[in-house]
Tab-separated table of C-alpha atoms in Angstrom:
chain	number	residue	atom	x	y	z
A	1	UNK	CA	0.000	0.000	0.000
A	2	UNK	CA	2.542	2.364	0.757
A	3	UNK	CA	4.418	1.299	-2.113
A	4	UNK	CA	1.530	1.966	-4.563
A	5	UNK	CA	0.772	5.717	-2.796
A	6	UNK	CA	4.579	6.653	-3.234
A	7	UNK	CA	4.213	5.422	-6.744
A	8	UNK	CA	0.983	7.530	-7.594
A	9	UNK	CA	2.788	10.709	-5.484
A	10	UNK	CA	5.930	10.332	-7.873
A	11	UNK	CA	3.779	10.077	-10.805
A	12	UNK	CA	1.494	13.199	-9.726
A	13	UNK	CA	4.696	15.267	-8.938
A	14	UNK	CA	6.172	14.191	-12.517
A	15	UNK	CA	3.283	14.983	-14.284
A	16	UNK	CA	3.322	18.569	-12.631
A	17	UNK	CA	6.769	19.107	-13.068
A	18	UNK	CA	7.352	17.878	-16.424
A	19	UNK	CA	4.050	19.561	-18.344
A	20	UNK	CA	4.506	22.429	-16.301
A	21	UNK	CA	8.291	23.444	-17.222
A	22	UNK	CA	6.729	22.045	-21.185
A	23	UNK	CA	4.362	24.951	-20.750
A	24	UNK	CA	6.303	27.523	-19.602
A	25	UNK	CA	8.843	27.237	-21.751
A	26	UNK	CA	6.612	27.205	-24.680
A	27	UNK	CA	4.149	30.247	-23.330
A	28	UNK	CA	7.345	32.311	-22.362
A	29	UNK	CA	9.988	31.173	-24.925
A	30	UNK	CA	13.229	29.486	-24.195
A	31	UNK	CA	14.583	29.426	-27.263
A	32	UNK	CA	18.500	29.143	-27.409
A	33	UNK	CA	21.275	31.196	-29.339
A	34	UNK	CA	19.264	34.354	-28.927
A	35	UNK	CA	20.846	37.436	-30.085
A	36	UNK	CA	19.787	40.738	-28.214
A	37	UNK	CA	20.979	43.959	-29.336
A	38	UNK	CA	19.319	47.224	-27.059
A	39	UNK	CA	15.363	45.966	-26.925
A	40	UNK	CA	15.553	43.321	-29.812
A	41	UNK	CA	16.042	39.976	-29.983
A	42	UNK	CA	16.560	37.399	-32.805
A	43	UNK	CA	16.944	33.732	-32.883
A	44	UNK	CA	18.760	33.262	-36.319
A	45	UNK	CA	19.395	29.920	-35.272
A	46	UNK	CA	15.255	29.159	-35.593
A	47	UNK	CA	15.863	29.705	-39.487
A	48	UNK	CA	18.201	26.602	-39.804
A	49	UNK	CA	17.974	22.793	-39.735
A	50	UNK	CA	20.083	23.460	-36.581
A	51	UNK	CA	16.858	24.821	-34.980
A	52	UNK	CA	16.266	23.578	-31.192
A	53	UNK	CA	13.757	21.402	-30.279
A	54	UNK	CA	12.065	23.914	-27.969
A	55	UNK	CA	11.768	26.504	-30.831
A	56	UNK	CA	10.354	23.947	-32.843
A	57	UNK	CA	7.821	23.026	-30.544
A	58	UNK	CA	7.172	26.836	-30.283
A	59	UNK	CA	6.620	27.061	-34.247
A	60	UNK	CA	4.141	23.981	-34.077
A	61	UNK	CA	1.885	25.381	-32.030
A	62	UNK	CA	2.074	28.805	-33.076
A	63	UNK	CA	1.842	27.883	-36.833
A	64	UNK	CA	4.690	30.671	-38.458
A	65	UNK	CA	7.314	29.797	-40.501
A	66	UNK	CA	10.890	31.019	-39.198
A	67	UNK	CA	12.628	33.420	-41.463
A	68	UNK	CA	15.138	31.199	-43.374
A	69	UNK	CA	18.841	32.246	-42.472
A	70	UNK	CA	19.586	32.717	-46.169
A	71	UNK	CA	16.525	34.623	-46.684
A	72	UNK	CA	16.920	37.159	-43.788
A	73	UNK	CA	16.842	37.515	-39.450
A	74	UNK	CA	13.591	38.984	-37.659
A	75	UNK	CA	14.177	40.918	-34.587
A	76	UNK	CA	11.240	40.940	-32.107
A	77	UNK	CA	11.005	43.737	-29.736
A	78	UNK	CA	8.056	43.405	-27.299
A	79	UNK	CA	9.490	46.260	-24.783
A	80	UNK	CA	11.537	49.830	-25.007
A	81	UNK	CA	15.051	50.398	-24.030
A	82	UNK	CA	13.783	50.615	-20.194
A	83	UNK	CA	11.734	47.077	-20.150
A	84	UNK	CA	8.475	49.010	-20.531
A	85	UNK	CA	6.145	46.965	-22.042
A	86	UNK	CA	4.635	48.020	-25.413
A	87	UNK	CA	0.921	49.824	-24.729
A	88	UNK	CA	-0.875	50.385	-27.908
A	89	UNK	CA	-2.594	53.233	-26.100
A	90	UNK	CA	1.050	55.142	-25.584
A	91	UNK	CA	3.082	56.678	-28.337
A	92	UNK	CA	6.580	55.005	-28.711
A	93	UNK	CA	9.704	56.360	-30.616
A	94	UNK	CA	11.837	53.990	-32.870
A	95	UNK	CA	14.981	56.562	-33.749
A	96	UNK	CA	17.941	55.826	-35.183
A	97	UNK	CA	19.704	53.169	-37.656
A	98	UNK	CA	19.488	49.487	-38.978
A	99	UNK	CA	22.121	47.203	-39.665
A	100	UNK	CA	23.213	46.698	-43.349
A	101	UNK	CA	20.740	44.712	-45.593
A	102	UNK	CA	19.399	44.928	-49.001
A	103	UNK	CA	16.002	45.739	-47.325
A	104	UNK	CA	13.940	45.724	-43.968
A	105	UNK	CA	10.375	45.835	-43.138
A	106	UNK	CA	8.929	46.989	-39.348
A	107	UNK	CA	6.030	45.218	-38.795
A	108	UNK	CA	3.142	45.795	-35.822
A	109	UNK	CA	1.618	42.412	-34.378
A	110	UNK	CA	-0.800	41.480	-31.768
A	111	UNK	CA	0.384	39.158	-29.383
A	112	UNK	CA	-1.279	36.437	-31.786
A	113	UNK	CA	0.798	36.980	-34.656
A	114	UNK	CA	-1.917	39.032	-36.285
A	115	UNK	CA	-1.674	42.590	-37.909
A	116	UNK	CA	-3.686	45.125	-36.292
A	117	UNK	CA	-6.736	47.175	-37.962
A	118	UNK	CA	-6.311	50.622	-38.194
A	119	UNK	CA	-8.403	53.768	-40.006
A	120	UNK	CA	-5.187	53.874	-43.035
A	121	UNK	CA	-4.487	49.803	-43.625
A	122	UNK	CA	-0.841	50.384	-42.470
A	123	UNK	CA	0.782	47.759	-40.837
A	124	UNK	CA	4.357	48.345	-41.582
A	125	UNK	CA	7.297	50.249	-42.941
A	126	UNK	CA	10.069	49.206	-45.702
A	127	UNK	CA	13.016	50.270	-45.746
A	128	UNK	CA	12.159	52.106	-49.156
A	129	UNK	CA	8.916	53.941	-48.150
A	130	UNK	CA	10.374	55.561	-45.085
A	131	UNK	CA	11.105	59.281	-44.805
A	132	UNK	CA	14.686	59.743	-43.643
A	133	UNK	CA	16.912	62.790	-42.096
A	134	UNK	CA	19.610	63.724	-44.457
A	135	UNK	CA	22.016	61.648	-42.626
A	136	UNK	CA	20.256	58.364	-43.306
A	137	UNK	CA	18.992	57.845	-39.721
A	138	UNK	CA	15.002	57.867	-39.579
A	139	UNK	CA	12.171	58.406	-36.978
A	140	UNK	CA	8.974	56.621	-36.489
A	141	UNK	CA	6.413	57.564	-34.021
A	142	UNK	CA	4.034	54.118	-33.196
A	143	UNK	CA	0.985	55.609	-31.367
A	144	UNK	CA	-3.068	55.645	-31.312
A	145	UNK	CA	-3.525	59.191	-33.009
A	146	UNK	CA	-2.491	60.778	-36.691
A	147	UNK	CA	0.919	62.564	-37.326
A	148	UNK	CA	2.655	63.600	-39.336
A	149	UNK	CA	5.724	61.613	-40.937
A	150	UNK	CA	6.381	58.388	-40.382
A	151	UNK	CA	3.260	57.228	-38.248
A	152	UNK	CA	2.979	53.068	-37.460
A	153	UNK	CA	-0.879	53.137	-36.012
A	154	UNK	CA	-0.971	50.909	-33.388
A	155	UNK	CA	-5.406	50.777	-33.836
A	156	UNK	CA	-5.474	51.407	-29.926
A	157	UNK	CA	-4.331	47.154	-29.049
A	158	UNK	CA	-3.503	46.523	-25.777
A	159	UNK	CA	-0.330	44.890	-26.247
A	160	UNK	CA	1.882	44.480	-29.168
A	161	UNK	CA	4.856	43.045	-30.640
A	162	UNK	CA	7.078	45.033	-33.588
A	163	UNK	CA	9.559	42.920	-35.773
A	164	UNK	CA	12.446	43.955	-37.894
A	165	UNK	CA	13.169	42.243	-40.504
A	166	UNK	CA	16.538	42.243	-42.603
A	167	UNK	CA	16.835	40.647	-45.600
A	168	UNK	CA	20.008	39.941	-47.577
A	169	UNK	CA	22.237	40.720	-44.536
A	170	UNK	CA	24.791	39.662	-43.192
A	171	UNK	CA	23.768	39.887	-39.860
A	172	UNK	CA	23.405	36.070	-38.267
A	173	UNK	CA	24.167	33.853	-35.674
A	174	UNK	CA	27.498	35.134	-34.843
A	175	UNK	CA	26.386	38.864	-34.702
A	176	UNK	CA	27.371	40.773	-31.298
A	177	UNK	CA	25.717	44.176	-30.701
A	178	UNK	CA	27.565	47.268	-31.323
A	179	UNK	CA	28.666	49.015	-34.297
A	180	UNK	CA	28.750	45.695	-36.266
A	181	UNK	CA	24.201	45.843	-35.792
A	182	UNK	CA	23.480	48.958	-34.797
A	183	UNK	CA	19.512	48.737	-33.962
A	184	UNK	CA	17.067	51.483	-33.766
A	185	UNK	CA	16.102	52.666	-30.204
A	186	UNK	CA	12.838	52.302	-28.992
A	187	UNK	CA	11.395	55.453	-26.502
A	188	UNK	CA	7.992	55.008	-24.764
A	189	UNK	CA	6.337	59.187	-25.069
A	190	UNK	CA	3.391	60.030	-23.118
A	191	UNK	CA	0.246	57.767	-23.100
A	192	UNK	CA	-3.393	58.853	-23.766
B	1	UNK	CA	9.863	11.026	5.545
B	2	UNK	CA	13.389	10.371	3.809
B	3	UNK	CA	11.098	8.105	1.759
B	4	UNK	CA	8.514	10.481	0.822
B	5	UNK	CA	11.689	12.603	-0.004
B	6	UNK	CA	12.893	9.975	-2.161
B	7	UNK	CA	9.442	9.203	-4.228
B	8	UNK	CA	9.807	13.246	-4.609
B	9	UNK	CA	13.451	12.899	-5.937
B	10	UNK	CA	12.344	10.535	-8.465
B	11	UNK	CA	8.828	11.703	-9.307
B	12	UNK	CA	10.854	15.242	-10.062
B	13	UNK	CA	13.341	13.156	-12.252
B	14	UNK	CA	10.646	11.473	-13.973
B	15	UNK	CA	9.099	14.932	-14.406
B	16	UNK	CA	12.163	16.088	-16.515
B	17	UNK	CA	11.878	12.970	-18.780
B	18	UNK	CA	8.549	14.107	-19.072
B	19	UNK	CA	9.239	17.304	-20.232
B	20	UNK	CA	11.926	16.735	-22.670
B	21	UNK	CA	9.401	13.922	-24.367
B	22	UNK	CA	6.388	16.289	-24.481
B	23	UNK	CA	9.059	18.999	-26.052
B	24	UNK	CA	10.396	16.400	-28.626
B	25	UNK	CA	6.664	15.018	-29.138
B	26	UNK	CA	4.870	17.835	-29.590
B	27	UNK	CA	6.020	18.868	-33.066
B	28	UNK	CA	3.952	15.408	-34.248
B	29	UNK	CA	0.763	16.517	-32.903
B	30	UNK	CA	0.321	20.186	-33.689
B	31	UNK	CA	-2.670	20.415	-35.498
B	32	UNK	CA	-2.517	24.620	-36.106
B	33	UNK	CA	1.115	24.085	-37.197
B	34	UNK	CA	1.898	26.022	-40.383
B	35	UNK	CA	1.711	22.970	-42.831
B	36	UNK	CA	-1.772	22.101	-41.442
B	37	UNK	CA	-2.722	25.374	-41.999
B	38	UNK	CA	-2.087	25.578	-45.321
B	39	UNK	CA	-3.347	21.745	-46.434
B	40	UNK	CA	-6.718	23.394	-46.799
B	41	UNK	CA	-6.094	26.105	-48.587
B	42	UNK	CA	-2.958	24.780	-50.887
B	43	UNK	CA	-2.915	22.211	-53.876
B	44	UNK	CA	0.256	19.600	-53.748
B	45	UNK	CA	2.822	20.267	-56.021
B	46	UNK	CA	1.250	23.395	-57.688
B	47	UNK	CA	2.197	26.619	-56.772
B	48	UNK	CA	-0.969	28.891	-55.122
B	49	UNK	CA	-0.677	32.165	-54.217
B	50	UNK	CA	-1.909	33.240	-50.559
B	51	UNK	CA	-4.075	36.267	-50.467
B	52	UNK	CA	-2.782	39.608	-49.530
B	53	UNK	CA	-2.099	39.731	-45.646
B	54	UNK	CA	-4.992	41.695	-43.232
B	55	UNK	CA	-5.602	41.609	-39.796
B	56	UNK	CA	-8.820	39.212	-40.668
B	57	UNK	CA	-7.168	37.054	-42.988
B	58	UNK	CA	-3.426	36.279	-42.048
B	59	UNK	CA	-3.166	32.572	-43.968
B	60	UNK	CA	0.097	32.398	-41.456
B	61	UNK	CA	0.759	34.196	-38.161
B	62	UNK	CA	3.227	36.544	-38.061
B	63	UNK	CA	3.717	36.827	-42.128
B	64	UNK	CA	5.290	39.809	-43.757
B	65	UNK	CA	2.710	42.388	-45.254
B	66	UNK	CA	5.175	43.921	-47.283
B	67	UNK	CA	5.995	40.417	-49.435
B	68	UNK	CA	3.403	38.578	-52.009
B	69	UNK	CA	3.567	35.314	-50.970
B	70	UNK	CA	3.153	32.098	-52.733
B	71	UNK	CA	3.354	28.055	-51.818
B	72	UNK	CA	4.706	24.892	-52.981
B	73	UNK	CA	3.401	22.526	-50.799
B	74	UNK	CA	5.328	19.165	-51.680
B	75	UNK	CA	5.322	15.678	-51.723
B	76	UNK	CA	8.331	13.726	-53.127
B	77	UNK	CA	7.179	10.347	-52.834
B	78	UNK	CA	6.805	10.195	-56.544
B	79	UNK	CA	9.614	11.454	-57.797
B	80	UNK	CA	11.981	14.715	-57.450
B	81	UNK	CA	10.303	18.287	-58.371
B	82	UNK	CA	11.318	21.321	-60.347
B	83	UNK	CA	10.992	24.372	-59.537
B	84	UNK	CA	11.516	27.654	-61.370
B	85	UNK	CA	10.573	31.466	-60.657
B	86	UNK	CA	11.329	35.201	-61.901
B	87	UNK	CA	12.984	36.837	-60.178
B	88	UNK	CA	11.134	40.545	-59.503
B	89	UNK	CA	12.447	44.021	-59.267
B	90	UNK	CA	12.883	44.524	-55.595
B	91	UNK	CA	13.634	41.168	-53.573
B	92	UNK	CA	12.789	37.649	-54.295
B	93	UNK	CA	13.123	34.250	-52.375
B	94	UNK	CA	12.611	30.919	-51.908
B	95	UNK	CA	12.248	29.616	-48.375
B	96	UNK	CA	12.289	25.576	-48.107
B	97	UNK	CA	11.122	23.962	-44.750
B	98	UNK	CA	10.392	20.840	-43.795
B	99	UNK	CA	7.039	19.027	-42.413
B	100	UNK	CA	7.157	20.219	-39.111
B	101	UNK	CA	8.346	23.531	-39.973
B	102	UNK	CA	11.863	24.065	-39.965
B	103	UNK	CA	13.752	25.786	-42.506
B	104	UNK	CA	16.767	23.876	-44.276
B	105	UNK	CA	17.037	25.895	-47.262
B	106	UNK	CA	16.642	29.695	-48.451
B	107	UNK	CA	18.007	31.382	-51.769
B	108	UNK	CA	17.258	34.861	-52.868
B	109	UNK	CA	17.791	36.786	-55.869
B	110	UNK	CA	21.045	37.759	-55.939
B	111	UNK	CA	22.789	34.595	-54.644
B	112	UNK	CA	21.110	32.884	-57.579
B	113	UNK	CA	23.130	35.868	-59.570
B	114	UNK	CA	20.347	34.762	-62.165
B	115	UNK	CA	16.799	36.586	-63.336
B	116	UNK	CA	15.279	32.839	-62.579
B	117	UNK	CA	15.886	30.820	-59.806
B	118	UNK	CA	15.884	26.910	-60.796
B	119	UNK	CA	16.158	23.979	-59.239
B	120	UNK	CA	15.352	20.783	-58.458
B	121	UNK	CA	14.569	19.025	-54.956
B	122	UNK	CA	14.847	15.829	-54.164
B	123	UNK	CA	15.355	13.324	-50.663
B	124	UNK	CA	18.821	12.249	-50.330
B	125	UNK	CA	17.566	8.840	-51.708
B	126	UNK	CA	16.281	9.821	-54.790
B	127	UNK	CA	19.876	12.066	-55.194
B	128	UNK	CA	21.550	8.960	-54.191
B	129	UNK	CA	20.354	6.516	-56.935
B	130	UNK	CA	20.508	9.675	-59.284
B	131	UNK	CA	23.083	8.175	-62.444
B	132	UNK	CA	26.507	8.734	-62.243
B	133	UNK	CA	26.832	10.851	-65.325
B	134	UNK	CA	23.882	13.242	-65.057
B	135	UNK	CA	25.273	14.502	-61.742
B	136	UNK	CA	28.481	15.619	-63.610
B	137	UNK	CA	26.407	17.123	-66.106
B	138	UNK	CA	24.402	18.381	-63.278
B	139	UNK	CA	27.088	20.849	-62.598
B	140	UNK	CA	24.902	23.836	-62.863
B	141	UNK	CA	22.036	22.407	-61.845
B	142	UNK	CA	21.116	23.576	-58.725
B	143	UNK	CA	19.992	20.586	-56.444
B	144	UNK	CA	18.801	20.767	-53.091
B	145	UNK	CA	17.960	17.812	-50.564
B	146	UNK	CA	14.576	17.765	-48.694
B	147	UNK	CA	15.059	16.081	-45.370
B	148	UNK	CA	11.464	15.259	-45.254
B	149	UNK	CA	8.875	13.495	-48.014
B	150	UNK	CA	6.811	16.131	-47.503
B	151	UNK	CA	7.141	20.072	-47.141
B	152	UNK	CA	6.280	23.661	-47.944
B	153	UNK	CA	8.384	25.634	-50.157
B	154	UNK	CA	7.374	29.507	-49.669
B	155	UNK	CA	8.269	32.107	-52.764
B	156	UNK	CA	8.324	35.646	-51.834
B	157	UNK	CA	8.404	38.864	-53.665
B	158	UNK	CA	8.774	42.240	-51.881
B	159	UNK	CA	6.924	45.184	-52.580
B	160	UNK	CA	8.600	48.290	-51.440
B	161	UNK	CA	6.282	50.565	-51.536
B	162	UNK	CA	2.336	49.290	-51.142
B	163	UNK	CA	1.498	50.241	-54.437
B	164	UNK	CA	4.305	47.779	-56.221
B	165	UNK	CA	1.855	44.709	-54.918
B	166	UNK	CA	1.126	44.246	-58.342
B	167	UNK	CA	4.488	43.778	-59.566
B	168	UNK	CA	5.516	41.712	-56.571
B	169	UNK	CA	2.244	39.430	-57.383
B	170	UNK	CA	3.204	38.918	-60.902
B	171	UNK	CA	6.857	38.025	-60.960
B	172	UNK	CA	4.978	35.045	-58.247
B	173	UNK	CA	2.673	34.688	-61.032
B	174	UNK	CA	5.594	32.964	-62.928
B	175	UNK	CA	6.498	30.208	-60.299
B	176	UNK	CA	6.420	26.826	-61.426
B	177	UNK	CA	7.079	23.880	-59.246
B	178	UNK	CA	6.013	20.346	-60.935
B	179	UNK	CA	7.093	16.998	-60.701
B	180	UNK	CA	10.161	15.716	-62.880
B	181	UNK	CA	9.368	13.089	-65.232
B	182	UNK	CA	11.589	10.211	-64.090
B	183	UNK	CA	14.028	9.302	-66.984
């Protein structure tokens, strides 16, 4: 008897454990080989066969396809520079420069993975359609209300998720921040 | 107590087996993963183009708004497949991933220094038992190895600017990918 109620406690206590640390690492992902430079982060090793299996479980339940390292690298940024958490109800400030590539998109997602509906079906910038300062550098203001310039509407979403994405670059893997990837900062303004 | 200590000890031990096998399983048994997804909505070995991307129809999460995307969804099991494509204007690729998703091979326009991208893809069997001779006349052919039977090949075309959708949508337009007849 005691046998068979030390059994079923080890079993209950695996169970926990095991599905437990399998869901938290999936809902808060634990992918390896991350690259961070300032607020963004990119896992260039998710676009390879070398991909681990924890970002692969990631990708099967969320349903994307990786950006395939000799395609590009996507940089998420959920955050600004402080660790304030992106509010679609506050304006934020991306300023500054992008590492080489041929071209880049900034993207706007909800938290699913979906783009967000807004009053002028914008969802993004490339790297072509941007206005620039005469030194190359650029601004774009992501907030709830019409300006003028580069504006990314965020449609008033609670919570969302930008992504950079460079393609034909040769950013990768062994990238370290710094001059080599110079990112774009990211400044949270006031809120409404 | 030292042997409720010790079930705990093992049932936390048996919880990390646990989790590694649920990680390792769970690829198998995604049913929203991206090629289930697109089984409805794709033909095998044809190319279809995937509508334009909008907050109430993504056909993928997290897809690109500024690309036209099309997909080759594959199945080798009858032979190797060709594939060909214009290039466009702006920025073209060719993203290859297996079943479950991960990507083993991407070209783009300018490493295939071409205005087409061609090539062929094949498992390593079927490259194996290829003849001798045709590889060495193969030498420009451009041959890449699946890992998996089945798969999703995704062809993108950029448009810079929102109103170059068109252009991006045509040069898709001219994707082929088609079984090889099997000399």
């Amino acid at each position: 008897m005691r046998f068979f109620l030390g059994t079923l406690f080890a079993f209950a206590v695996a169970a926990t454990v095991g599905l437990g640390a399998t869901w938290l690492s999936l809902s808060r992902g634990s992918a390896f080989g991350a690259v961070s430079i300032g607020a963004w982060t990119a896992w260039p090793r998710t676009g390879t066969v070398g991909i681990d299996p924890y970002a692969r479980a990631m990708i099967a339940r969320t349903g994307e396809l990786p950006v395939g390292v000799g395609d590009g690298v996507a940089f998420y940024a959920q955050a600004d520079d402080r660790g304030q958490n992106f509010d679609g109800r506050c304006d934020v400030d991306i300023t500054g420069i992008t590492p080489t590539a041929r071209f880049w998109t900034l993207t706007l997602y909800d938290q699913e993975g979906k783009l967000v509906a807004n009053s002028i079906n914008r969802y993004g910038f490339t790297s072509q359609e941007l206005i620039r300062n005469s030194d190359g550098s650029f601004a774009i203001r992501v907030g709830p209300r019409a300006r003028s310039g580069n504006w990314l509407p965020t449609g008033g979403v609670g919570h969302y998720i930008l992504v950079l994405r460079l393609y034909d670059t040769p950013v990768g893997a062994a990238t370290r921040a710094g001059r080599e990837a110079p990112m774009p900062a990211i400044t949270t303004r006031e809120c409404a | 107590m030292t042997r409720w200590l010790l079930w705990l000890l093992g049932g936390v031990l048996l919880g990390g087996i646990v989790h590694l096998a649920t990680v390792l399983w769970l690829p198998r048994t995604a049913t929203q993963d991206a090629y289930s997804r697109l089984v409805p909505v794709t033909e095998v070995n044809a190319v279809t183009a995937l509508p334009e991307a909008a907050p109430d129809k993504m056909s993928l999460p997290y897809m690109d708004p500024a690309f036209a995307t099309a997909i080759c969804r594959y199945d080798l099991s009858q032979g190797p497949l060709k594939l060909s494509l214009n290039v466009s204007q702006a920025y073209t690729s060719v993203s290859f991933y297996t079943r479950y998703g991960s990507a083993y091979y991407a070209i783009n326009d300018r490493a295939a220094g071409r205005r087409l991208i061609e090539l062929e893809l094949m498992t390593e069997q079927q490259h194996n038992e290829m003849p001798e001779e045709e590889d060495v006349t193969a030498a420009d052919r451009l041959i890449v190895e699946s890992p998996t039977v089945t798969g999703i090949i995704v062809m993108k075309a950029l448009a810079p600017e929102p109103g170059l959708l068109p252009m991006a949508r045509a040069a898709l337009a001219t994707g082929r990918c088609r079984p090889q007849p099997q000399s």
